[in-house]
PDB file of C-alpha atoms and ligand atoms in Angstrom:
ATOM      1  CA  MET A   1       0.000   0.000   0.000  1.00 91.00           C
ATOM      2  CA  GLU A   2       1.252   3.511  -0.824  1.00 96.00           C
ATOM      3  CA  GLN A   3       2.789   5.614   1.950  1.00 98.00           C
ATOM      4  CA  THR A   4       3.678   9.296   2.254  1.00 98.00           C
ATOM      5  CA  PHE A   5       5.800  11.359   4.607  1.00 98.00           C
ATOM      6  CA  ILE A   6       4.100  14.319   6.307  1.00 98.00           C
ATOM      7  CA  MET A   7       5.883  16.776   8.603  1.00 98.00           C
ATOM      8  CA  ILE A   8       4.117  19.376  10.752  1.00 98.00           C
ATOM      9  CA  LYS A   9       6.623  22.240  10.800  1.00 98.00           C
ATOM     10  CA  PRO A  10       7.564  24.201  13.962  1.00 98.00           C
ATOM     11  CA  ASP A  11       4.882  26.860  13.418  1.00 98.00           C
ATOM     12  CA  GLY A  12       2.198  24.167  13.155  1.00 98.00           C
ATOM     13  CA  VAL A  13       3.355  22.572  16.424  1.00 98.00           C
ATOM     14  CA  GLN A  14       3.634  25.958  18.207  1.00 98.00           C
ATOM     15  CA  ARG A  15       0.174  26.996  17.043  1.00 98.00           C
ATOM     16  CA  GLY A  16      -1.444  23.809  18.357  1.00 98.00           C
ATOM     17  CA  LEU A  17      -2.436  22.459  14.933  1.00 98.00           C
ATOM     18  CA  VAL A  18      -1.153  18.892  15.429  1.00 98.00           C
ATOM     19  CA  GLY A  19      -4.530  17.406  16.385  1.00 98.00           C
ATOM     20  CA  GLU A  20      -6.383  19.283  13.622  1.00 98.00           C
ATOM     21  CA  ILE A  21      -3.943  18.077  10.967  1.00 98.00           C
ATOM     22  CA  ILE A  22      -3.990  14.456  12.149  1.00 98.00           C
ATOM     23  CA  CYS A  23      -7.786  14.655  12.201  1.00 98.00           C
ATOM     24  CA  ARG A  24      -7.955  15.662   8.530  1.00 98.00           C
ATOM     25  CA  PHE A  25      -5.821  12.711   7.392  1.00 98.00           C
ATOM     26  CA  GLU A  26      -7.623  10.268   9.696  1.00 96.00           C
ATOM     27  CA  LYS A  27     -11.121  11.371   8.698  1.00 96.00           C
ATOM     28  CA  LYS A  28     -10.206  11.083   5.030  1.00 96.00           C
ATOM     29  CA  GLY A  29      -9.567   7.379   5.650  1.00 94.00           C
ATOM     30  CA  PHE A  30      -5.775   7.168   5.712  1.00 95.00           C
ATOM     31  CA  SER A  31      -3.909   5.106   8.320  1.00 95.00           C
ATOM     32  CA  LEU A  32      -1.183   6.510  10.560  1.00 97.00           C
ATOM     33  CA  LYS A  33       1.831   4.198  10.379  1.00 97.00           C
ATOM     34  CA  GLY A  34       4.510   6.313  12.089  1.00 98.00           C
ATOM     35  CA  LEU A  35       4.520   9.349  14.408  1.00 98.00           C
ATOM     36  CA  LYS A  36       7.374  11.189  16.160  1.00 98.00           C
ATOM     37  CA  LEU A  37       7.666  14.564  17.897  1.00 98.00           C
ATOM     38  CA  MET A  38      11.277  15.610  17.471  1.00 98.00           C
ATOM     39  CA  ASN A  39      13.833  18.395  17.205  1.00 98.00           C
ATOM     40  CA  VAL A  40      16.114  18.059  14.190  1.00 98.00           C
ATOM     41  CA  GLU A  41      19.729  19.144  13.799  1.00 97.00           C
ATOM     42  CA  ARG A  42      20.723  21.580  11.070  1.00 98.00           C
ATOM     43  CA  ALA A  43      22.563  18.839   9.084  1.00 98.00           C
ATOM     44  CA  PHE A  44      19.426  16.676   9.130  1.00 98.00           C
ATOM     45  CA  ALA A  45      17.213  19.538   7.896  1.00 98.00           C
ATOM     46  CA  GLU A  46      19.783  20.272   5.156  1.00 98.00           C
ATOM     47  CA  LYS A  47      19.669  16.608   4.109  1.00 98.00           C
ATOM     48  CA  HIS A  48      15.856  16.607   3.978  1.00 98.00           C
ATOM     49  CA  TYR A  49      15.854  19.727   1.788  1.00 98.00           C
ATOM     50  CA  GLU A  50      19.071  18.958  -0.169  1.00 97.00           C
ATOM     51  CA  ASP A  51      17.281  19.350  -3.530  1.00 96.00           C
ATOM     52  CA  LEU A  52      16.680  23.022  -2.633  1.00 97.00           C
ATOM     53  CA  SER A  53      20.251  23.811  -1.549  1.00 97.00           C
ATOM     54  CA  ALA A  54      20.793  26.246  -4.450  1.00 98.00           C
ATOM     55  CA  LYS A  55      17.639  28.248  -3.684  1.00 97.00           C
ATOM     56  CA  PRO A  56      18.044  31.727  -2.155  1.00 97.00           C
ATOM     57  CA  PHE A  57      15.617  30.812   0.668  1.00 97.00           C
ATOM     58  CA  PHE A  58      17.498  27.602   1.599  1.00 98.00           C
ATOM     59  CA  ASN A  59      19.242  28.935   4.752  1.00 98.00           C
ATOM     60  CA  GLY A  60      16.047  30.551   5.985  1.00 97.00           C
ATOM     61  CA  LEU A  61      14.164  27.313   5.337  1.00 98.00           C
ATOM     62  CA  VAL A  62      16.676  25.283   7.353  1.00 98.00           C
ATOM     63  CA  GLU A  63      16.543  27.869  10.199  1.00 98.00           C
ATOM     64  CA  TYR A  64      12.756  27.562  10.149  1.00 97.00           C
ATOM     65  CA  ILE A  65      12.792  23.761  10.425  1.00 98.00           C
ATOM     66  CA  VAL A  66      15.343  23.721  13.283  1.00 98.00           C
ATOM     67  CA  SER A  67      13.605  26.568  15.154  1.00 97.00           C
ATOM     68  CA  GLY A  68      11.334  24.232  17.149  1.00 98.00           C
ATOM     69  CA  SER A  69       9.852  20.769  17.432  1.00 98.00           C
ATOM     70  CA  VAL A  70       8.330  19.104  14.378  1.00 98.00           C
ATOM     71  CA  VAL A  71       5.951  16.154  14.064  1.00 98.00           C
ATOM     72  CA  ALA A  72       7.093  13.530  11.557  1.00 98.00           C
ATOM     73  CA  MET A  73       4.440  11.118  10.295  1.00 98.00           C
ATOM     74  CA  VAL A  74       3.921   8.309   7.829  1.00 98.00           C
ATOM     75  CA  TRP A  75       0.412   7.945   6.405  1.00 98.00           C
ATOM     76  CA  GLU A  76      -0.767   5.025   4.302  1.00 96.00           C
ATOM     77  CA  GLY A  77      -3.613   4.530   1.840  1.00 95.00           C
ATOM     78  CA  LYS A  78      -4.660   4.478  -1.793  1.00 94.00           C
ATOM     79  CA  ASP A  79      -2.995   7.359  -3.723  1.00 97.00           C
ATOM     80  CA  VAL A  80      -1.992   8.908  -0.383  1.00 98.00           C
ATOM     81  CA  VAL A  81       0.928  10.896  -1.885  1.00 98.00           C
ATOM     82  CA  ALA A  82      -1.168  12.871  -4.387  1.00 98.00           C
ATOM     83  CA  THR A  83      -4.238  13.045  -2.156  1.00 98.00           C
ATOM     84  CA  GLY A  84      -2.099  14.141   0.788  1.00 98.00           C
ATOM     85  CA  ARG A  85      -0.815  17.048  -1.320  1.00 98.00           C
ATOM     86  CA  LYS A  86      -4.432  17.985  -2.082  1.00 98.00           C
ATOM     87  CA  ILE A  87      -5.319  17.928   1.622  1.00 98.00           C
ATOM     88  CA  ILE A  88      -2.305  20.212   2.256  1.00 98.00           C
ATOM     89  CA  GLY A  89      -3.061  22.575  -0.647  1.00 98.00           C
ATOM     90  CA  ALA A  90      -0.686  24.706  -2.715  1.00 97.00           C
ATOM     91  CA  THR A  91       2.728  25.369  -1.130  1.00 96.00           C
ATOM     92  CA  ASN A  92       2.211  29.141  -1.343  1.00 96.00           C
ATOM     93  CA  PRO A  93      -0.652  30.012   1.032  1.00 95.00           C
ATOM     94  CA  SER A  94      -1.662  32.874  -1.273  1.00 96.00           C
ATOM     95  CA  GLU A  95      -2.615  30.213  -3.822  1.00 97.00           C
ATOM     96  CA  SER A  96      -3.938  27.449  -1.578  1.00 97.00           C
ATOM     97  CA  ALA A  97      -7.689  26.976  -1.564  1.00 97.00           C
ATOM     98  CA  PRO A  98      -9.850  27.341   1.541  1.00 97.00           C
ATOM     99  CA  GLY A  99     -10.506  23.887   2.964  1.00 98.00           C
ATOM    100  CA  THR A 100      -6.880  22.850   2.533  1.00 98.00           C
ATOM    101  CA  ILE A 101      -4.421  22.984   5.439  1.00 98.00           C
ATOM    102  CA  CYS A 102      -2.296  25.786   3.910  1.00 98.00           C
ATOM    103  CA  GLY A 103      -5.469  27.532   2.720  1.00 98.00           C
ATOM    104  CA  ASP A 104      -6.990  27.498   6.191  1.00 98.00           C
ATOM    105  CA  PHE A 105      -3.968  28.031   8.442  1.00 98.00           C
ATOM    106  CA  ALA A 106      -1.136  29.832   6.620  1.00 97.00           C
ATOM    107  CA  VAL A 107      -0.352  33.246   5.154  1.00 97.00           C
ATOM    108  CA  GLU A 108       3.393  33.160   4.345  1.00 96.00           C
ATOM    109  CA  ILE A 109       5.194  30.619   2.134  1.00 97.00           C
ATOM    110  CA  GLY A 110       8.047  30.701   4.642  1.00 96.00           C
ATOM    111  CA  ARG A 111       5.650  29.683   7.473  1.00 97.00           C
ATOM    112  CA  ASN A 112       3.368  27.229   5.723  1.00 97.00           C
ATOM    113  CA  VAL A 113       2.775  24.781   8.596  1.00 98.00           C
ATOM    114  CA  ILE A 114       3.219  21.439   6.818  1.00 98.00           C
ATOM    115  CA  HIS A 115       5.298  19.409   4.378  1.00 98.00           C
ATOM    116  CA  GLY A 116       4.091  16.458   2.309  1.00 98.00           C
ATOM    117  CA  SER A 117       6.085  14.273  -0.087  1.00 98.00           C
ATOM    118  CA  ASP A 118       5.602  15.334  -3.709  1.00 97.00           C
ATOM    119  CA  SER A 119       6.036  11.884  -5.327  1.00 98.00           C
ATOM    120  CA  VAL A 120       6.084   8.208  -4.418  1.00 98.00           C
ATOM    121  CA  GLU A 121       9.868   8.211  -4.912  1.00 98.00           C
ATOM    122  CA  SER A 122      10.348  11.254  -2.609  1.00 98.00           C
ATOM    123  CA  ALA A 123       8.086   9.591  -0.042  1.00 98.00           C
ATOM    124  CA  ARG A 124      10.230   6.455  -0.082  1.00 98.00           C
ATOM    125  CA  LYS A 125      13.433   8.518   0.436  1.00 98.00           C
ATOM    126  CA  GLU A 126      11.914  10.758   3.118  1.00 98.00           C
ATOM    127  CA  ILE A 127      10.423   7.842   5.091  1.00 98.00           C
ATOM    128  CA  ALA A 128      13.832   6.102   5.016  1.00 98.00           C
ATOM    129  CA  LEU A 129      15.496   9.311   6.288  1.00 98.00           C
ATOM    130  CA  TRP A 130      12.995  10.119   9.054  1.00 98.00           C
ATOM    131  CA  PHE A 131      12.051   6.581  10.091  1.00 98.00           C
ATOM    132  CA  PRO A 132      15.294   4.565   9.737  1.00 97.00           C
ATOM    133  CA  ASP A 133      13.946   1.964  12.202  1.00 96.00           C
ATOM    134  CA  GLY A 134      10.835   1.439  10.107  1.00 94.00           C
ATOM    135  CA  THR A 135       7.174   2.144  10.747  1.00 94.00           C
ATOM    136  CA  VAL A 136       4.378   0.344  12.589  1.00 93.00           C
ATOM    137  CA  ASN A 137       2.562  -2.459  10.813  1.00 91.00           C
ATOM    138  CA  TRP A 138      -1.129  -2.494  11.813  1.00 89.00           C
ATOM    139  CA  GLN A 139      -4.424  -2.631   9.959  1.00 86.00           C
ATOM    140  CA  SER A 140      -7.431  -0.520  10.820  1.00 83.00           C
ATOM    141  CA  SER A 141     -10.612  -2.521  11.406  1.00 81.00           C
ATOM    142  CA  LEU A 142     -12.397   0.314   9.585  1.00 74.00           C
ATOM    143  CA  HIS A 143     -10.413  -0.372   6.430  1.00 74.00           C
ATOM    144  CA  PRO A 144     -13.035  -2.692   4.854  1.00 72.00           C
ATOM    145  CA  ARG A 145     -15.578   0.134   5.245  1.00 73.00           C
ATOM    146  CA  ILE A 146     -13.239   2.674   3.601  1.00 73.00           C
ATOM    147  CA  ALA A 147     -11.847   0.607   0.735  1.00 72.00           C
ATOM    148  CA  PRO A 148     -14.454  -2.102   0.088  1.00 63.00           C
ATOM    149  CA  LEU A 149     -13.215  -2.905  -3.423  1.00 55.00           C
ATOM    150  CA  GLN A 150      -9.954  -4.251  -2.034  1.00 54.00           C
ATOM    151  CA  ILE A 151     -11.550  -6.968   0.107  1.00 52.00           C
ATOM    152  CA  THR A 152     -14.352  -9.462  -0.172  1.00 56.00           C
ATOM    153  CA  LEU A 153     -17.193  -8.642   2.213  1.00 56.00           C
ATOM    154  CA  PRO A 154     -19.464 -11.471   3.306  1.00 61.00           C
ATOM    155  CA  ILE A 155     -22.794 -11.335   1.428  1.00 63.00           C
ATOM    156  CA  THR A 156     -25.801 -10.962   3.718  1.00 67.00           C
ATOM    157  CA  HIS A 157     -29.382 -11.667   2.589  1.00 61.00           C
TER     158      HIS A 157
HETATM  159  P1  GTP B 201       7.200  21.075   0.934  1.00 73.81           P
HETATM  160  O1  GTP B 201       6.048  20.136   0.985  1.00 73.81           O
HETATM  161  O2  GTP B 201       7.312  21.918   2.192  1.00 73.81           O
HETATM  162  O3  GTP B 201       8.497  20.394   0.585  1.00 73.81           O
HETATM  163  O4  GTP B 201       6.881  22.083  -0.229  1.00 73.81           O
HETATM  164  P2  GTP B 201       6.906  21.839  -1.819  1.00 73.81           P
HETATM  165  O5  GTP B 201       7.535  20.524  -2.156  1.00 73.81           O
HETATM  166  O6  GTP B 201       5.559  22.083  -2.337  1.00 73.81           O
HETATM  167  O7  GTP B 201       7.781  23.072  -2.259  1.00 73.81           O
HETATM  168  P3  GTP B 201       9.343  23.254  -2.366  1.00 73.81           P
HETATM  169  O8  GTP B 201      10.038  21.948  -2.246  1.00 73.81           O
HETATM  170  O9  GTP B 201       9.577  24.113  -3.540  1.00 73.81           O
HETATM  171  O10 GTP B 201       9.630  24.124  -1.069  1.00 73.81           O
HETATM  172  C1  GTP B 201       9.867  23.543   0.174  1.00 73.81           C
HETATM  173  C2  GTP B 201       9.555  24.565   1.247  1.00 73.81           C
HETATM  174  O11 GTP B 201      10.421  25.664   1.070  1.00 73.81           O
HETATM  175  C3  GTP B 201       8.155  25.155   1.175  1.00 73.81           C
HETATM  176  O12 GTP B 201       7.182  24.394   1.845  1.00 73.81           O
HETATM  177  C4  GTP B 201       8.359  26.486   1.870  1.00 73.81           C
HETATM  178  O13 GTP B 201       8.353  26.312   3.301  1.00 73.81           O
HETATM  179  C5  GTP B 201       9.764  26.856   1.446  1.00 73.81           C
HETATM  180  N1  GTP B 201       9.748  27.739   0.279  1.00 73.81           N
HETATM  181  C6  GTP B 201       9.494  27.437  -1.017  1.00 73.81           C
HETATM  182  N2  GTP B 201       9.565  28.508  -1.790  1.00 73.81           N
HETATM  183  C7  GTP B 201       9.894  29.549  -0.963  1.00 73.81           C
HETATM  184  C8  GTP B 201      10.114  30.935  -1.174  1.00 73.81           C
HETATM  185  O14 GTP B 201      10.030  31.441  -2.282  1.00 73.81           O
HETATM  186  N3  GTP B 201      10.437  31.669  -0.061  1.00 73.81           N
HETATM  187  C9  GTP B 201      10.536  31.131   1.178  1.00 73.81           C
HETATM  188  N4  GTP B 201      10.850  31.909   2.217  1.00 73.81           N
HETATM  189  N5  GTP B 201      10.320  29.824   1.412  1.00 73.81           N
HETATM  190  C10 GTP B 201      10.008  29.047   0.354  1.00 73.81           C
END
């Protein structure tokens, strides 16, 4: 099953948005497979954002991520990478629609509350970086109600 990496950034933690954000992913029907509240070192933040190292905002971005605790999560479900990005909304809060996390809770691109993997390949790399000891293997008992096409339900008459 597809997995994605989601990080609530320091502003999201400081503003008390952790429960709200988890709620949106849970209510959609995705399963939480990993969860850590942590402070990251500068070198770790630089590694996570290494693809952006040439960008003029890179140092500010790294400062932002190391400025406080973050919540690192792995969510699982059908098309969770692309759908997770839709739940988050456009990266720039000026462009993110109301109803999305950035659309509802952010104003500045440099304080946009949440990160979500942008591809299945990025998700695989980011989960390996943030969860080197692996994630938790469990199945929700609600899953047959959420994704009925993937299982055979008993027929009742
Ligand atoms: P993430 O999910 O956070 O990785 O965003 P993204 O993949 O949609 O965008 P990108 O990788 O281009 O940018 C990563 C992060 O850098 C964004 O979420 C912003 O926090 C920050 N960022 C991107 N563009 C700018 C910018 O122009 N100015 C500033 N200050 N920050 C930026």
